Amino acid sequence: MSGQGVVERASAELSKRINGLSLRVGKQHRNLRKAVYITSRPVTWNELLIDEEFLNNFFWYFTPLERSNLARVCTRWKDLLYRNPNFWAGLALCINYKQFRQSTTYEKAKLYASFIKRGFYSLGMIGAKDEDVTDLINYFPLGSKHVHSLILRWCGISDRGLENLIDHLQVLYELEIFCCNDLSEGGLWACLSPKIVSLKLADCINISDEAVGAVAQLLPSLCEFSLQAYHLTDAALGYFTSKQRDCLNILKLHSCWEITNDGIRNVVESLPNLTILSLSGCTKISDDAIEIISESLKKLRSLDLSWCPRITDLALEVIACDMTALQQLSLDRCVNITDIGVGYLSTMPTLKVLFLRWCSQLRDNGVHHLSTMQSLQVLSLAGCPLLTMGGLCSLTQMKNLRELELTNCPATTSELYQYLHEQLPQCLIIE
């Protein structure tokens, strides 16, 4: 054999051996990766409870509020929870400034940094004063671009302090002020930003008619307005203009004791596009106000008449006949409605949510009317003293019911609850 042939044969044999070695090495490498993968999976409870893949799925079984407690379990859980802003959607970071005021500069900066890290957009300030506003501006400069919603509760902030705070929060569009008695209506005139689309004012002793004037003039894009002011008069409800006509669709007036039917007329003439209206605790309105509402608010989807003692069955007849788009109705503590009025409501094919808590004249006949409402999904009869077990048993005909509240009903027994659970397995029964 020539020298060239020997070289060729040797080269071929060497190539074959190299290829075989490559195949064996590749197979061993795949097996090694598989072994590493298998051994990296958690095999004990302790390993499982720190496994990132497991925890990222596990945390979704809890509400955002519950996750705030889970973040305290250990550093590992805290790090994973803080890493995903979606875990905190819908929560506000609430700071009690009576305690926080004593914190060091480092602690303040650290807490404000966690606001950004956890993806919060809503900030709650409890018991804050002007000095706390100054600290927030100094230690939380990023708040100017990250705080979309501000909640002030029991604060001693002055008009000037509020103005400085809102000037700092440049992207603020939701504002809630509760029990801040150092603020005046002049402060609202000075600080309300046209960017605000949701405003809630409650239990501020210096807030009355002029506050509504400020809102009407300064907030052209307002979509939701909630107001609790005991001394608000009918004149205040005449301040709304064409600026809010198209955009303002949620109006909630709570415990406005001086508002009468004339005030309601002012509202519906200025705001015909309301879809949600609450008059809870407006004790002077009567059936005539409901007739005014039914004539003008054709887009109304939700109406709250709780704690309105002058509402009678005549109002319910008007609601049933004219409010054809209504889906939710609250009549808690309307002590003058009877089975006759509830009978009118039972003819409404669109009604999905009905609250009749502590309606003291409601009897079994009214419940029999309700049992024919196949559209109803949520019903509360809590505290109705005249209902019997027989009347409540008729509720089993409501196969589309998803939530039923029967707390403080004298006729309820453990046997009744068991029967209702059996007949309405898809319904949450609040005992």
Short mmCIF file of N, CA and C in Angstrom, two decimals, residues 88-157:
data_model
loop_
_atom_site.label_atom_id
_atom_site.label_comp_id
_atom_site.label_asym_id
_atom_site.label_seq_id
_atom_site.Cartn_x
_atom_site.Cartn_y
_atom_site.Cartn_z
N TRP A 88 -49.68 44.73 42.98
CA TRP A 88 -50.15 45.81 43.84
C TRP A 88 -51.19 46.70 43.18
N ALA A 89 -51.72 46.24 42.05
CA ALA A 89 -52.70 47.06 41.32
C ALA A 89 -53.92 47.33 42.19
N GLY A 90 -54.35 48.59 42.23
CA GLY A 90 -55.55 48.97 42.98
C GLY A 90 -55.32 49.34 44.42
N LEU A 91 -54.09 49.23 44.92
CA LEU A 91 -53.80 49.58 46.30
C LEU A 91 -53.20 50.98 46.40
N ALA A 92 -53.41 51.61 47.54
CA ALA A 92 -52.79 52.90 47.82
C ALA A 92 -51.78 52.73 48.95
N LEU A 93 -50.67 53.42 48.84
CA LEU A 93 -49.71 53.44 49.93
C LEU A 93 -50.17 54.50 50.94
N CYS A 94 -50.66 54.06 52.10
CA CYS A 94 -51.19 54.98 53.11
C CYS A 94 -50.16 55.18 54.22
N ILE A 95 -49.86 56.43 54.51
CA ILE A 95 -48.84 56.77 55.49
C ILE A 95 -49.49 57.54 56.65
N ASN A 96 -49.31 57.03 57.86
CA ASN A 96 -49.77 57.73 59.06
C ASN A 96 -48.67 58.71 59.48
N TYR A 97 -48.88 59.98 59.20
CA TYR A 97 -47.81 60.95 59.42
C TYR A 97 -47.58 61.28 60.88
N LYS A 98 -48.50 60.94 61.76
CA LYS A 98 -48.24 61.14 63.18
C LYS A 98 -47.07 60.27 63.64
N GLN A 99 -46.94 59.10 63.03
CA GLN A 99 -45.81 58.22 63.34
C GLN A 99 -44.65 58.47 62.38
N PHE A 100 -44.96 58.64 61.12
CA PHE A 100 -43.93 58.79 60.10
C PHE A 100 -43.10 60.06 60.31
N ARG A 101 -43.68 61.04 60.96
CA ARG A 101 -43.00 62.31 61.20
C ARG A 101 -41.73 62.11 62.04
N GLN A 102 -41.70 61.06 62.84
CA GLN A 102 -40.55 60.80 63.70
C GLN A 102 -39.44 60.01 63.00
N SER A 103 -39.67 59.60 61.77
CA SER A 103 -38.70 58.78 61.04
C SER A 103 -37.49 59.60 60.63
N THR A 104 -36.41 58.89 60.39
CA THR A 104 -35.19 59.55 59.91
C THR A 104 -35.31 59.89 58.43
N THR A 105 -34.41 60.72 57.96
CA THR A 105 -34.38 61.08 56.55
C THR A 105 -34.23 59.84 55.67
N TYR A 106 -33.37 58.93 56.10
CA TYR A 106 -33.14 57.69 55.35
C TYR A 106 -34.43 56.86 55.27
N GLU A 107 -35.13 56.73 56.40
CA GLU A 107 -36.36 55.93 56.43
C GLU A 107 -37.44 56.54 55.54
N LYS A 108 -37.53 57.86 55.54
CA LYS A 108 -38.52 58.53 54.69
C LYS A 108 -38.21 58.28 53.21
N ALA A 109 -36.95 58.48 52.85
CA ALA A 109 -36.56 58.28 51.46
C ALA A 109 -36.78 56.83 51.03
N LYS A 110 -36.52 55.89 51.94
CA LYS A 110 -36.69 54.46 51.64
C LYS A 110 -38.16 54.13 51.39
N LEU A 111 -39.06 54.67 52.20
CA LEU A 111 -40.48 54.39 52.03
C LEU A 111 -40.99 54.97 50.71
N TYR A 112 -40.60 56.19 50.41
CA TYR A 112 -41.04 56.79 49.15
C TYR A 112 -40.47 56.04 47.95
N ALA A 113 -39.26 55.50 48.10
CA ALA A 113 -38.67 54.71 47.02
C ALA A 113 -39.46 53.43 46.78
N SER A 114 -40.00 52.85 47.87
CA SER A 114 -40.80 51.63 47.72
C SER A 114 -42.08 51.90 46.95
N PHE A 115 -42.57 53.13 47.02
CA PHE A 115 -43.76 53.52 46.25
C PHE A 115 -43.50 53.30 44.76
N ILE A 116 -42.32 53.73 44.30
CA ILE A 116 -41.97 53.57 42.89
C ILE A 116 -41.71 52.11 42.58
N LYS A 117 -40.97 51.43 43.46
CA LYS A 117 -40.58 50.05 43.21
C LYS A 117 -41.78 49.13 43.10
N ARG A 118 -42.78 49.35 43.90
CA ARG A 118 -43.96 48.48 43.90
C ARG A 118 -45.01 48.90 42.88
N GLY A 119 -44.75 49.96 42.15
CA GLY A 119 -45.67 50.36 41.09
C GLY A 119 -46.95 50.98 41.60
N PHE A 120 -46.92 51.61 42.77
CA PHE A 120 -48.10 52.30 43.27
C PHE A 120 -48.33 53.59 42.47
N TYR A 121 -49.61 53.96 42.40
CA TYR A 121 -49.96 55.24 41.79
C TYR A 121 -50.87 56.07 42.70
N SER A 122 -51.28 55.46 43.82
CA SER A 122 -52.19 56.14 44.74
C SER A 122 -51.52 56.31 46.09
N LEU A 123 -51.56 57.54 46.63
CA LEU A 123 -50.91 57.86 47.91
C LEU A 123 -51.96 58.35 48.90
N GLY A 124 -51.96 57.75 50.08
CA GLY A 124 -52.86 58.18 51.15
C GLY A 124 -52.08 58.86 52.25
N MET A 125 -52.47 60.09 52.61
CA MET A 125 -51.81 60.84 53.68
C MET A 125 -52.78 60.98 54.83
N ILE A 126 -52.43 60.38 55.98
CA ILE A 126 -53.30 60.38 57.15
C ILE A 126 -52.66 61.22 58.25
N GLY A 127 -53.40 62.21 58.74
CA GLY A 127 -52.89 63.04 59.82
C GLY A 127 -51.74 63.94 59.42
N ALA A 128 -51.63 64.28 58.15
CA ALA A 128 -50.51 65.09 57.68
C ALA A 128 -50.72 66.57 57.98
N LYS A 129 -49.61 67.30 58.08
CA LYS A 129 -49.60 68.75 58.28
C LYS A 129 -48.77 69.39 57.18
N ASP A 130 -48.70 70.71 57.19
CA ASP A 130 -47.94 71.42 56.16
C ASP A 130 -46.48 70.99 56.15
N GLU A 131 -45.91 70.74 57.32
CA GLU A 131 -44.49 70.33 57.38
C GLU A 131 -44.28 68.99 56.68
N ASP A 132 -45.30 68.13 56.73
CA ASP A 132 -45.19 66.84 56.05
C ASP A 132 -45.26 67.01 54.54
N VAL A 133 -46.03 67.98 54.10
CA VAL A 133 -46.08 68.28 52.67
C VAL A 133 -44.71 68.73 52.18
N THR A 134 -44.04 69.57 52.97
CA THR A 134 -42.70 70.03 52.62
C THR A 134 -41.73 68.86 52.54
N ASP A 135 -41.81 67.94 53.51
CA ASP A 135 -40.95 66.76 53.49
C ASP A 135 -41.21 65.90 52.26
N LEU A 136 -42.47 65.72 51.93
CA LEU A 136 -42.81 64.90 50.77
C LEU A 136 -42.21 65.50 49.50
N ILE A 137 -42.32 66.80 49.35
CA ILE A 137 -41.76 67.46 48.17
C ILE A 137 -40.25 67.29 48.12
N ASN A 138 -39.59 67.34 49.28
CA ASN A 138 -38.13 67.24 49.34
C ASN A 138 -37.64 65.81 49.15
N TYR A 139 -38.29 64.84 49.80
CA TYR A 139 -37.80 63.46 49.80
C TYR A 139 -38.45 62.58 48.74
N PHE A 140 -39.45 63.09 48.07
CA PHE A 140 -40.16 62.28 47.06
C PHE A 140 -40.33 63.09 45.78
N PRO A 141 -39.25 63.52 45.16
CA PRO A 141 -39.36 64.30 43.93
C PRO A 141 -40.01 63.53 42.78
N LEU A 142 -39.81 62.20 42.78
CA LEU A 142 -40.41 61.39 41.71
C LEU A 142 -41.93 61.32 41.83
N GLY A 143 -42.46 61.71 42.99
CA GLY A 143 -43.92 61.72 43.15
C GLY A 143 -44.60 62.62 42.15
N SER A 144 -43.90 63.63 41.67
CA SER A 144 -44.49 64.56 40.70
C SER A 144 -44.93 63.86 39.43
N LYS A 145 -44.29 62.73 39.09
CA LYS A 145 -44.61 62.01 37.86
C LYS A 145 -45.27 60.65 38.11
N HIS A 146 -45.44 60.27 39.37
CA HIS A 146 -45.95 58.92 39.66
C HIS A 146 -47.24 58.89 40.48
N VAL A 147 -47.58 59.95 41.17
CA VAL A 147 -48.80 59.94 41.98
C VAL A 147 -49.98 60.42 41.14
N HIS A 148 -50.86 59.48 40.82
CA HIS A 148 -52.05 59.80 40.05
C HIS A 148 -53.26 60.06 40.94
N SER A 149 -53.25 59.46 42.12
CA SER A 149 -54.41 59.56 43.02
C SER A 149 -53.93 59.94 44.41
N LEU A 150 -54.58 60.94 45.03
CA LEU A 150 -54.19 61.43 46.35
C LEU A 150 -55.39 61.36 47.29
N ILE A 151 -55.15 60.77 48.48
CA ILE A 151 -56.18 60.65 49.51
C ILE A 151 -55.70 61.38 50.76
N LEU A 152 -56.47 62.35 51.23
CA LEU A 152 -56.15 63.09 52.45
C LEU A 152 -57.21 62.80 53.50
N ARG A 153 -56.80 62.27 54.65
CA ARG A 153 -57.75 61.93 55.72
C ARG A 153 -57.26 62.48 57.06
N TRP A 154 -58.14 63.17 57.72
CA TRP A 154 -57.88 63.73 59.06
C TRP A 154 -56.58 64.55 59.06
N CYS A 155 -56.39 65.33 58.05
CA CYS A 155 -55.16 66.12 57.91
C CYS A 155 -55.36 67.55 58.41
N GLY A 156 -54.27 68.13 58.93
CA GLY A 156 -54.28 69.53 59.34
C GLY A 156 -53.58 70.41 58.32
N ILE A 157 -53.74 70.07 57.06
CA ILE A 157 -53.09 70.84 55.99
C ILE A 157 -53.88 72.12 55.72
#
